[in-house]
Coordinates of N, CA and C in Angstrom, one line a residue:
M59 N -11.6 10.4 -9.3 CA -10.5 9.8 -10.1 C -10.8 9.3 -11.4
P60 N -9.8 10.0 -12.4 CA -10.6 8.7 -13.5 C -9.8 7.6 -14.0
A61 N -10.8 6.8 -14.9 CA -10.4 5.1 -13.9 C -9.7 4.6 -14.4
P62 N -8.2 5.3 -15.4 CA -7.1 4.6 -16.2 C -6.3 5.6 -15.8
L63 N -6.2 6.7 -15.2 CA -5.0 7.1 -13.7 C -4.9 6.5 -13.2
A64 N -6.2 6.1 -11.9 CA -6.4 6.2 -10.8 C -4.6 4.8 -9.8
P65 N -4.2 4.4 -10.7 CA -2.8 3.0 -10.7 C -1.9 3.3 -10.5
L66 N -2.1 4.5 -11.5 CA -0.8 5.1 -11.6 C -0.4 6.1 -10.5
F67 N -1.4 6.8 -10.2 CA -1.6 7.7 -9.2 C -1.5 7.0 -8.0
G68 N -2.4 5.6 -7.9 CA -1.9 5.1 -6.5 C -0.4 4.8 -6.3
F69 N 0.0 4.0 -7.1 CA 1.7 4.2 -7.5 C 2.6 4.6 -6.6
T70 N 2.2 5.8 -7.0 CA 3.2 7.8 -6.9 C 3.0 8.1 -5.2
L71 N 1.2 7.7 -4.7 CA 1.1 8.0 -3.1 C 1.6 6.7 -2.5
G72 N 2.2 5.5 -2.6 CA 2.8 4.7 -2.3 C 3.7 4.9 -2.1
V73 N 4.9 5.1 -3.0 CA 5.9 5.9 -3.1 C 6.0 6.8 -2.4
L74 N 5.3 7.8 -2.3 CA 5.6 8.6 -1.1 C 5.5 8.2 0.2
L75 N 4.4 8.1 0.4 CA 3.6 7.3 2.0 C 5.6 6.3 2.2
A76 N 6.2 5.4 1.6 CA 7.8 5.5 1.5 C 8.8 6.2 2.6
W77 N 8.3 7.3 1.5 CA 9.6 8.3 1.9 C 8.8 9.1 3.0
L78 N 7.9 9.5 3.2 CA 7.2 10.2 4.6 C 8.0 9.1 5.7
A79 N 7.7 7.6 5.6 CA 7.8 7.3 6.6 C 9.0 6.2 7.4
R80 N 10.2 6.7 6.3 CA 11.8 6.8 6.6 C 12.2 5.4 7.0
F81 N 12.3 4.7 6.3 CA 12.8 3.8 7.0 C 13.7 2.9 6.9
E82 N 14.5 4.2 6.3 CA 16.1 3.5 5.3 C 16.8 2.9 6.7
D83 N 17.0 3.1 7.7 CA 17.5 3.5 8.8 C 17.4 2.0 9.2
S84 N 16.2 1.1 9.3 CA 15.4 -0.2 9.5 C 15.3 -1.1 8.6
L85 N 15.8 -0.6 7.9 CA 15.2 -1.7 6.8 C 16.2 -2.3 6.2
D86 N 16.5 -3.6 5.6 CA 17.5 -4.3 4.8 C 17.1 -5.0 3.5
E87 N 17.9 -5.6 2.8 CA 17.3 -6.2 1.1 C 17.1 -7.0 1.4
R88 N 15.2 -7.2 1.5 CA 14.9 -8.1 1.3 C 13.6 -8.2 0.2
P89 N 13.8 -9.4 -0.8 CA 13.1 -9.4 -1.6 C 11.9 -8.7 -1.0
V90 N 10.3 -8.5 -2.4 CA 8.9 -8.2 -1.7 C 8.1 -8.9 -0.8
A91 N 8.0 -10.8 -1.5 CA 7.4 -11.4 -1.0 C 7.7 -11.5 0.4
S92 N 9.0 -11.5 1.4 CA 8.5 -11.1 2.4 C 8.7 -10.0 3.8
S93 N 8.1 -9.0 3.0 CA 8.0 -7.4 3.4 C 6.5 -7.3 3.9
W94 N 6.2 -8.1 4.3 CA 4.0 -8.2 4.3 C 4.9 -7.9 6.4
D95 N 4.6 -6.3 6.7 CA 5.2 -6.5 7.8 C 4.4 -5.1 8.2
R96 N 4.6 -4.2 10.0 CA 3.0 -4.4 9.7 C 3.3 -2.4 9.1
P97 N 4.2 -2.0 8.9 CA 4.2 -0.9 7.6 C 3.3 -1.2 6.3
T98 N 3.5 -1.8 5.6 CA 2.8 -2.6 4.5 C 1.8 -2.8 4.5
L99 N 1.1 -3.6 5.8 CA -0.2 -4.2 5.9 C -1.2 -2.6 6.7
A100 N -0.3 -1.3 6.9 CA -1.1 -0.1 7.4 C -1.4 0.2 5.7
V101 N -0.6 -0.2 5.0 CA -1.0 0.5 3.1 C -1.5 -0.3 2.8
A102 N -1.8 -2.2 2.8 CA -2.9 -2.4 2.4 C -4.1 -1.8 2.7
L103 N -4.5 -1.6 4.1 CA -5.8 -1.4 4.2 C -6.4 0.0 3.4
Y104 N -5.2 0.9 3.7 CA -6.2 2.3 3.3 C -6.1 1.8 1.5
A105 N -5.2 0.8 1.6 CA -5.7 1.0 -0.3 C -7.1 0.1 -0.4
L106 N -6.7 -1.0 0.6 CA -8.7 -1.7 0.3 C -9.4 -0.8 0.9
L107 N -9.3 -0.1 2.3 CA -10.5 0.5 2.6 C -10.9 2.1 1.9
V108 N -9.8 2.4 1.5 CA -9.9 3.8 0.6 C -9.8 4.1 -0.4
Y109 N -8.4 4.2 -0.6 CA -8.3 4.4 -2.6 C -8.8 3.3 -3.1
A110 N -9.3 2.3 -3.2 CA -9.3 1.1 -4.5 C -11.5 1.8 -3.9
P111 N -12.2 1.7 -2.9 CA -13.4 2.1 -3.1 C -13.9 3.9 -3.9
V112 N -12.9 4.5 -3.6 CA -13.0 5.9 -3.9 C -13.0 5.6 -5.6
S113 N -11.7 5.3 -6.1 CA -11.5 4.9 -7.8 C -12.9 4.1 -8.3
A114 N -13.3 3.1 -7.5 CA -14.4 2.5 -8.0 C -15.5 2.9 -7.8
Y115 N -15.7 3.8 -7.0 CA -17.0 4.6 -7.3 C -17.1 5.7 -8.8
F116 N -16.1 6.4 -9.1 CA -16.1 6.7 -10.0 C -16.1 5.9 -11.7
T117 N -15.0 4.5 -11.8 CA -14.9 3.9 -12.6 C -17.1 2.8 -13.0
V118 N -17.4 3.1 -11.6 CA -18.9 1.9 -11.5 C -20.1 3.7 -11.8
F119 N -19.9 4.4 -11.1 CA -20.8 5.0 -11.5 C -21.2 6.3 -12.1
A120 N -19.6 6.7 -12.7 CA -19.3 8.0 -13.4 C -18.4 7.4 -14.2
A121 N -18.6 6.5 -15.3 CA -18.1 5.8 -15.8 C -17.4 6.5 -17.4
D122 N -18.5 7.0 -17.7 CA -18.1 8.1 -18.7 C -17.9 8.9 -19.1
W123 N -16.6 9.8 -17.1 CA -16.4 10.5 -17.4 C -15.1 10.1 -16.7
S124 N -15.0 9.1 -15.8 CA -13.4 8.6 -15.7 C -12.8 8.6 -16.8
F125 N -13.8 7.7 -18.8 CA -12.5 7.6 -19.5 C -12.7 8.8 -20.6
A126 N -12.8 10.2 -19.7 CA -12.8 11.6 -20.4 C -14.0 11.2 -21.9
Y127 N -15.2 10.4 -21.5 CA -16.0 10.4 -23.1 C -15.7 9.8 -23.5
L128 N -13.9 9.2 -24.0 CA -14.3 8.3 -24.6 C -14.5 7.6 -25.3
L129 N -15.5 7.1 -24.4 CA -15.7 5.6 -24.3 C -17.4 6.0 -23.6
D130 N -18.2 5.3 -24.2 CA -19.5 4.6 -23.6 C -19.5 3.8 -22.2
G131 N -19.7 4.5 -21.4 CA -19.6 3.9 -20.3 C -20.3 2.2 -19.8
R132 N -21.6 2.6 -20.6 CA -22.8 1.6 -21.0 C -21.7 0.4 -21.6
A133 N -21.2 0.3 -22.3 CA -20.6 -1.0 -23.2 C -18.9 -0.9 -22.2
L134 N -18.8 -0.8 -21.6 CA -17.8 -0.9 -20.7 C -18.3 -2.8 -20.0
P135 N -17.1 -3.8 -20.2 CA -17.6 -4.9 -19.7 C -17.2 -5.2 -18.5
S136 N -18.0 -5.6 -17.9 CA -17.5 -5.8 -16.0 C -15.9 -6.0 -15.9
A137 N -15.3 -6.9 -16.6 CA -14.7 -7.7 -16.2 C -13.3 -6.7 -16.1
L138 N -13.2 -5.5 -17.0 CA -12.4 -4.4 -17.3 C -12.8 -3.4 -16.3
Q139 N -13.6 -3.5 -15.9 CA -14.4 -2.5 -14.4 C -13.6 -3.5 -12.9
L140 N -14.0 -4.7 -13.1 CA -13.1 -5.4 -12.4 C -11.6 -5.5 -11.7
L141 N -10.6 -5.6 -13.4 CA -9.6 -5.6 -13.3 C -9.0 -4.3 -12.5
L142 N -9.8 -2.6 -13.3 CA -9.2 -1.6 -12.3 C -9.1 -1.5 -11.2
V143 N -10.4 -2.2 -10.6 CA -10.1 -1.5 -9.0 C -9.3 -2.6 -8.4
L144 N -8.4 -3.4 -9.4 CA -7.8 -4.6 -8.7 C -7.2 -3.6 -8.6
L145 N -6.7 -2.8 -9.8 CA -5.2 -2.1 -9.7 C -5.2 -1.6 -8.9
D146 N -6.4 -1.1 -8.9 CA -6.4 0.8 -7.7 C -6.4 0.3 -6.3
A147 N -6.6 -1.5 -6.0 CA -5.8 -1.9 -4.3 C -4.2 -2.4 -4.4
A148 N -4.2 -2.8 -5.0 CA -2.8 -2.9 -5.6 C -1.9 -2.5 -5.2
A149 N -2.0 -0.9 -6.3 CA -0.9 -0.2 -6.6 C -0.5 0.7 -5.5
P150 N -0.9 1.1 -4.4 CA 0.0 1.6 -3.8 C 0.4 0.7 -2.8
V151 N 0.0 -0.7 -2.4 CA 1.1 -1.7 -2.0 C 2.5 -1.4 -2.6
L152 N 1.5 -1.9 -4.0 CA 3.2 -1.9 -5.0 C 4.3 -0.6 -4.7
G153 N 3.9 0.4 -5.0 CA 4.4 1.3 -5.0 C 5.2 1.7 -3.6
F154 N 4.2 0.8 -2.4 CA 5.2 1.2 -1.2 C 6.5 0.6 -0.9
L155 N 6.3 -1.0 -1.8 CA 7.2 -1.8 -2.0 C 8.1 -1.6 -2.8
A156 N 7.7 -0.8 -3.4 CA 9.7 -0.4 -4.2 C 9.4 0.5 -3.8
G157 N 9.1 1.4 -3.1 CA 9.9 3.0 -2.5 C 10.4 2.3 -1.5
R158 N 10.1 1.4 -0.5 CA 10.9 1.1 0.6 C 12.0 0.1 0.6
R159 N 12.3 -0.5 -0.3 CA 13.3 -1.6 -1.3 C 14.7 -0.1 -2.0
A160 N 14.2 1.0 -2.4 CA 14.9 1.8 -2.9 C 16.0 2.8 -1.8
L161 N 14.4 2.8 -0.9 CA 14.8 3.8 0.0 C 16.5 2.4 1.3
A162 N 16.0 1.7 1.0 CA 17.1 0.8 1.8 C 18.7 0.5 1.6
R163 N 17.9 0.2 -0.4 CA 18.9 0.8 -0.9 C 19.9 1.5 -1.0
R164 N 19.5 3.3 -0.6 CA 20.0 4.6 0.1 C 20.4 4.7 -1.5
S165 N 19.2 5.0 -2.6 CA 18.8 4.8 -3.5 C 17.9 6.5 -3.7
L166 N 18.3 7.3 -3.6 CA 16.9 8.8 -3.9 C 16.3 9.3 -4.9
A167 N 17.7 8.5 -6.0 CA 17.4 9.3 -7.3 C 16.7 7.6 -8.1
A168 N 16.6 6.8 -7.7 CA 15.8 5.8 -7.9 C 14.5 6.4 -7.7
L169 N 14.0 6.5 -6.2 CA 13.1 6.7 -5.2 C 12.4 7.6 -6.3
A170 N 13.2 9.1 -6.9 CA 12.4 10.0 -7.1 C 12.1 9.6 -8.4
W171 N 12.5 8.8 -9.8 CA 11.7 8.5 -10.7 C 11.0 7.7 -10.2
L172 N 11.5 6.2 -9.4 CA 9.3 5.7 -9.4 C 7.9 6.3 -8.9
A173 N 8.1 7.5 -8.4 CA 7.7 8.8 -8.0 C 7.5 9.1 -9.6
A174 N 7.9 9.7 -10.2 CA 7.5 10.5 -10.7 C 7.8 10.2 -12.4
L175 N 7.8 8.6 -12.8 CA 7.4 8.3 -14.3 C 5.7 8.0 -14.2
P176 N 5.4 7.2 -13.3 CA 3.6 6.9 -13.0 C 2.8 8.6 -12.8
L177 N 3.6 10.1 -12.3 CA 2.8 11.1 -12.1 C 2.9 11.4 -13.7
A178 N 4.0 11.6 -14.1 CA 4.3 12.0 -14.9 C 3.1 11.0 -16.3
A179 N 2.9 10.1 -16.8 CA 2.4 9.4 -17.3 C 0.6 9.5 -16.8
A180 N 0.6 9.6 -15.4 CA -0.8 10.4 -15.2 C -1.4 12.0 -15.5
T181 N 0.0 12.8 -15.1 CA -0.5 14.3 -15.3 C -0.9 14.2 -16.7
V182 N -0.2 13.7 -18.1 CA -0.3 14.1 -19.3 C -1.5 14.0 -19.7
P183 N -2.3 12.8 -19.7 CA -3.3 13.0 -20.5 C -4.7 13.8 -19.9
L184 N -4.4 14.0 -18.4 CA -5.6 14.4 -17.4 C -5.1 15.6 -18.1
V185 N -4.3 16.4 -17.9 CA -3.9 17.6 -18.8 C -4.6 17.9 -20.1
A186 N -4.7 17.0 -20.2 CA -4.3 17.1 -22.0 C -5.8 16.9 -22.1
L187 N -6.3 16.6 -21.6 CA -8.0 16.1 -21.7 C -8.5 16.7 -20.6
H188 N -8.2 18.4 -19.9 CA -8.9 18.8 -19.4 C -10.5 19.1 -19.4
A189 N -10.1 19.6 -20.7 CA -12.3 20.5 -20.7 C -12.8 18.8 -21.1
R190 N -12.5 17.8 -20.7 CA -13.7 16.9 -20.8 C -13.5 16.3 -19.7
F191 N -12.5 16.2 -18.8 CA -12.9 15.8 -17.7 C -13.4 17.4 -16.3
G192 N -13.9 18.8 -17.2 CA -14.2 20.1 -16.9 C -16.3 20.0 -17.1
I193 N -16.1 19.0 -17.0 CA -17.9 19.2 -17.6 C -18.5 18.1 -17.1
D194 N -19.7 17.4 -17.2 CA -20.8 16.6 -16.7 C -22.1 16.7 -17.0
A195 N -21.7 15.3 -17.9 CA -22.6 15.0 -18.4 C -22.4 13.1 -18.9
T196 N -23.3 13.3 -20.5 CA -23.5 11.6 -20.3 C -22.5 11.9 -21.8
Y197 N -22.1 10.4 -22.2 CA -21.3 10.1 -23.7 C -21.9 10.7 -24.6
D198 N -23.3 10.3 -24.7 CA -24.3 11.0 -25.7 C -24.5 12.5 -25.7
Q199 N -24.3 13.0 -24.7 CA -24.5 14.7 -24.4 C -22.9 15.2 -25.4
V200 N -21.8 14.2 -24.5 CA -20.5 14.9 -25.4 C -20.7 15.0 -26.6
Q201 N -21.2 13.3 -27.4 CA -20.8 13.2 -28.6 C -21.8 14.1 -29.4
S202 N -23.3 14.2 -29.2 CA -24.2 15.9 -29.5 C -24.1 17.0 -29.1
D203 N -23.3 17.0 -28.6 CA -22.7 18.7 -28.1 C -24.3 19.2 -27.5
F204 N -24.8 18.7 -26.5 CA -25.9 19.3 -25.9 C -25.8 18.9 -24.2
G205 N -26.9 19.2 -23.7 CA -27.2 19.4 -22.2 C -25.9 19.5 -21.6
T206 N -24.6 19.9 -21.7 CA -23.4 19.6 -21.2 C -23.2 20.7 -19.8
R207 N -22.8 20.9 -18.9 CA -22.9 21.9 -17.8 C -21.0 21.3 -17.1
P208 N -20.5 22.9 -16.6 CA -19.2 22.9 -15.9 C -18.9 22.0 -14.7
L209 N -18.4 20.7 -15.0 CA -18.5 20.5 -13.4 C -18.2 20.8 -12.0
P210 N -17.8 21.7 -12.1 CA -18.5 22.7 -10.7 C -19.9 22.9 -10.1
G211 N -20.4 23.0 -9.3 CA -21.0 22.9 -9.3 C -22.5 22.6 -8.9
S212 N -21.3 21.3 -10.0 CA -22.6 20.1 -10.4 C -23.1 18.6 -9.1
P213 N -23.2 18.1 -9.2 CA -23.8 16.5 -8.0 C -22.1 16.4 -8.9
L214 N -21.7 15.8 -9.2 CA -20.8 15.0 -10.0 C -19.4 16.0 -9.2
G215 N -19.6 17.4 -10.0 CA -18.7 18.0 -8.9 C -17.9 18.0 -7.1
Y216 N -19.2 17.9 -7.3 CA -19.4 17.7 -5.5 C -18.9 16.0 -4.6
A217 N -19.2 15.4 -5.8 CA -18.6 14.1 -5.4 C -17.1 13.7 -5.7
V218 N -16.3 14.6 -6.9 CA -15.2 14.9 -6.5 C -14.6 15.1 -5.2
L219 N -14.9 16.7 -5.2 CA -14.2 16.9 -4.7 C -14.3 16.4 -2.7
W220 N -15.3 15.5 -2.2 CA -15.9 14.7 -1.0 C -14.5 13.3 -1.2
M221 N -14.8 13.1 -2.2 CA -13.8 11.6 -2.3 C -12.3 12.4 -2.0
D222 N -12.3 13.0 -3.0 CA -10.7 13.4 -2.6 C -9.9 14.0 -1.4
G223 N -11.5 14.4 -0.5 CA -11.1 14.9 0.7 C -11.5 13.6 1.3
I224 N -11.3 12.3 1.9 CA -11.5 11.1 1.4 C -10.3 10.5 1.6
L225 N -9.4 10.9 0.0 CA -8.3 10.6 0.0 C -7.5 10.9 0.7
V226 N -6.9 12.3 1.1 CA -6.1 12.8 1.0 C -6.1 12.5 2.5
A227 N -7.8 12.4 3.6 CA -7.1 12.6 5.0 C -7.0 11.1 5.0
G228 N -7.2 10.5 4.4 CA -6.7 8.3 5.0 C -5.1 8.6 4.4
A229 N -4.6 9.9 3.3 CA -3.3 9.7 2.7 C -2.4 10.1 4.0
V230 N -3.1 11.2 4.4 CA -2.4 11.8 5.6 C -2.1 10.8 7.4
F231 N -3.4 10.2 7.3 CA -3.7 9.6 8.8 C -2.8 8.5 8.3
T232 N -2.5 7.5 7.6 CA -1.9 6.3 6.8 C -0.1 6.7 6.8
A233 N 0.6 7.6 7.0 CA 0.9 8.4 7.3 C 1.5 9.2 8.7
R234 N 0.7 9.6 9.0 CA 0.9 9.2 10.4 C 1.3 8.2 11.7
T235 N 0.5 6.8 10.9 CA 0.4 5.4 11.3 C 2.0 5.0 11.7
L236 N 2.4 5.1 10.2 CA 3.3 4.8 9.4 C 4.8 5.1 10.4
S237 N 4.4 6.3 11.4 CA 5.2 7.4 11.5 C 5.4 6.4 13.4
T238 N 4.8 5.8 13.7 CA 4.8 5.4 15.5 C 4.9 4.2 14.7
I239 N 4.9 3.5 13.3 CA 5.3 1.4 14.0 C 6.2 1.8 13.6
D240 N 7.0 0.3 14.2 CA 8.3 0.4 14.5 C 8.8 -0.4 13.7
A241 N 8.8 -0.4 12.3 CA 9.4 -1.2 11.4 C 10.3 -2.4 11.6
S242 N 11.1 -2.8 12.2 CA 12.4 -3.9 12.2 C 10.9 -4.7 13.2
A243 N 9.8 -4.5 13.5 CA 9.2 -5.2 14.3 C 8.1 -6.3 13.7
A244 N 8.8 -7.9 13.4 CA 7.4 -8.4 13.0 C 6.2 -7.9 13.5
L245 N 5.8 -9.4 12.4 CA 4.3 -9.1 13.1 C 4.0 -10.1 14.2
P246 N 2.8 -10.4 15.2 CA 3.3 -10.5 16.2 C 3.0 -12.4 15.8
A247 N 3.7 -13.2 16.5 CA 3.4 -14.5 16.4 C 2.1 -15.5 16.7
R248 N 1.4 -16.3 16.4 CA 0.1 -17.2 16.9 C 0.6 -17.4 18.0
P249 N -0.4 -17.3 19.4 CA 0.2 -18.5 20.4 C -0.2 -19.2 21.0
G250 N 0.8 -20.0 21.1 CA 1.0 -21.0 21.6 C 1.4 -21.5 22.9
R251 N 1.9 -22.5 23.3 CA 2.8 -22.5 24.7 C 4.1 -22.3 24.8
P252 N 4.2 -21.8 25.6 CA 5.5 -21.0 26.2 C 6.2 -22.2 26.0
A253 N 8.2 -21.8 25.7 CA 9.4 -22.4 26.0 C 9.3 -22.3 27.8
P254 N 10.0 -23.7 27.8 CA 9.9 -23.6 29.3 C 11.6 -23.1 29.1
P255 N 11.6 -22.2 30.4 CA 12.9 -22.0 30.9 C 14.0 -21.9 30.4
V256 N 15.2 -21.4 30.4 CA 17.0 -22.0 30.5 C 17.2 -22.1 31.6
L257 N 17.9 -23.3 32.4 CA 18.4 -22.9 34.0 C 19.5 -22.7 33.6
P258 N 20.3 -22.1 34.1 CA 21.9 -21.4 34.4 C 22.9 -22.9 34.7
S259 N 23.7 -23.3 34.4 CA 24.6 -24.8 34.1 C 25.1 -24.3 35.5
E260 N 25.5 -25.5 36.1 CA 26.4 -25.3 37.5 C 27.7 -25.5 37.0
P261 N 28.4 -24.5 37.9 CA 29.8 -25.1 37.2 C 30.7 -26.4 37.9
P262 N 32.1 -26.5 37.0 CA 32.0 -27.6 37.5 C 32.7 -28.0 38.5
S263 N 32.5 -28.9 39.1 CA 32.8 -29.3 40.3 C 34.5 -29.8 40.4
E264 N 35.8 -29.6 41.8 CA 36.9 -29.7 41.3 C 37.5 -30.8 42.2
E265 N 36.1 -31.6 43.2 CA 36.3 -32.2 43.9 C 36.0 -34.1 42.8
P266 N 37.0 -35.0 44.0 CA 37.0 -36.3 43.0 C 35.2 -37.1 43.1
P267 N 35.2 -37.2 42.3 CA 34.1 -38.3 42.4 C 34.1 -39.4 43.5
R268 N 32.4 -39.1 44.3 CA 32.4 -40.0 44.8 C 31.5 -41.1 44.6
F269 N 32.1 -42.2 44.7 CA 31.4 -44.1 44.3 C 30.6 -44.3 45.7
L270 N 29.4 -44.6 45.5 CA 28.2 -45.5 46.8 C 28.4 -46.8 46.8
G271 N 28.3 -46.8 47.8 CA 29.1 -48.8 48.3 C 29.9 -49.2 49.3
R272 N 30.3 -49.8 49.2 CA 32.0 -50.1 50.2 C 33.1 -49.8 49.5
P273 N 33.9 -49.8 49.6 CA 35.2 -49.5 48.1 C 36.1 -50.8 48.1
R274 N 36.3 -51.3 47.4 CA 37.2 -52.5 46.7 C 38.1 -52.6 47.6
R275 N 38.6 -54.1 48.0 CA 39.7 -53.7 48.5 C 40.8 -54.3 47.7
P276 N 42.0 -53.8 47.5 CA 43.2 -54.3 46.7 C 43.5 -55.7 46.7
R277 N 43.3 -56.7 45.9 CA 43.7 -58.0 46.0 C 45.5 -58.1 45.6

């Protein structure tokens, strides 16, 4: 997964997960800050445990290839790498929330644009630089044009296949999990003291009130 393009693909993946879950019948229009329910947490777990680690692997261990050998991975500041990892973790969740809001408004056109724009922005440079992404080398080897080898059959190529398989398997598992979650169910409340049962009220009596003691004699 190329490092600069991973957040764009992650956002599109989140939108697709929202469309596959099909929550348009049970969602209402609500702000993003109040949308942390079970479906969103399932996507967040996928982003944190699968998508972000896979993207971070190439950012850290194959930085030259991740940037299409346009930058020297050894010169990349660690703050930039950390920022990319954080974006990788947030992109699927943001795409999922945006997709759910579009579905809640019954706007399939907005949903299509949300998925198409990031996908196009990531696909154009990927296609334009496919020759650089198709080799396994270092920044110095590409600049000097020696020692390069095709990506298929190389250790980096096997890593790309393995990691992409993990991404797809995790996305399929997340989509199947979302289909079994009731989107209208809120998060479980914290355990506390149960409320006392409400007793039914007695119907009013038509008998006149009775007074205790001896009745007073009229004067």
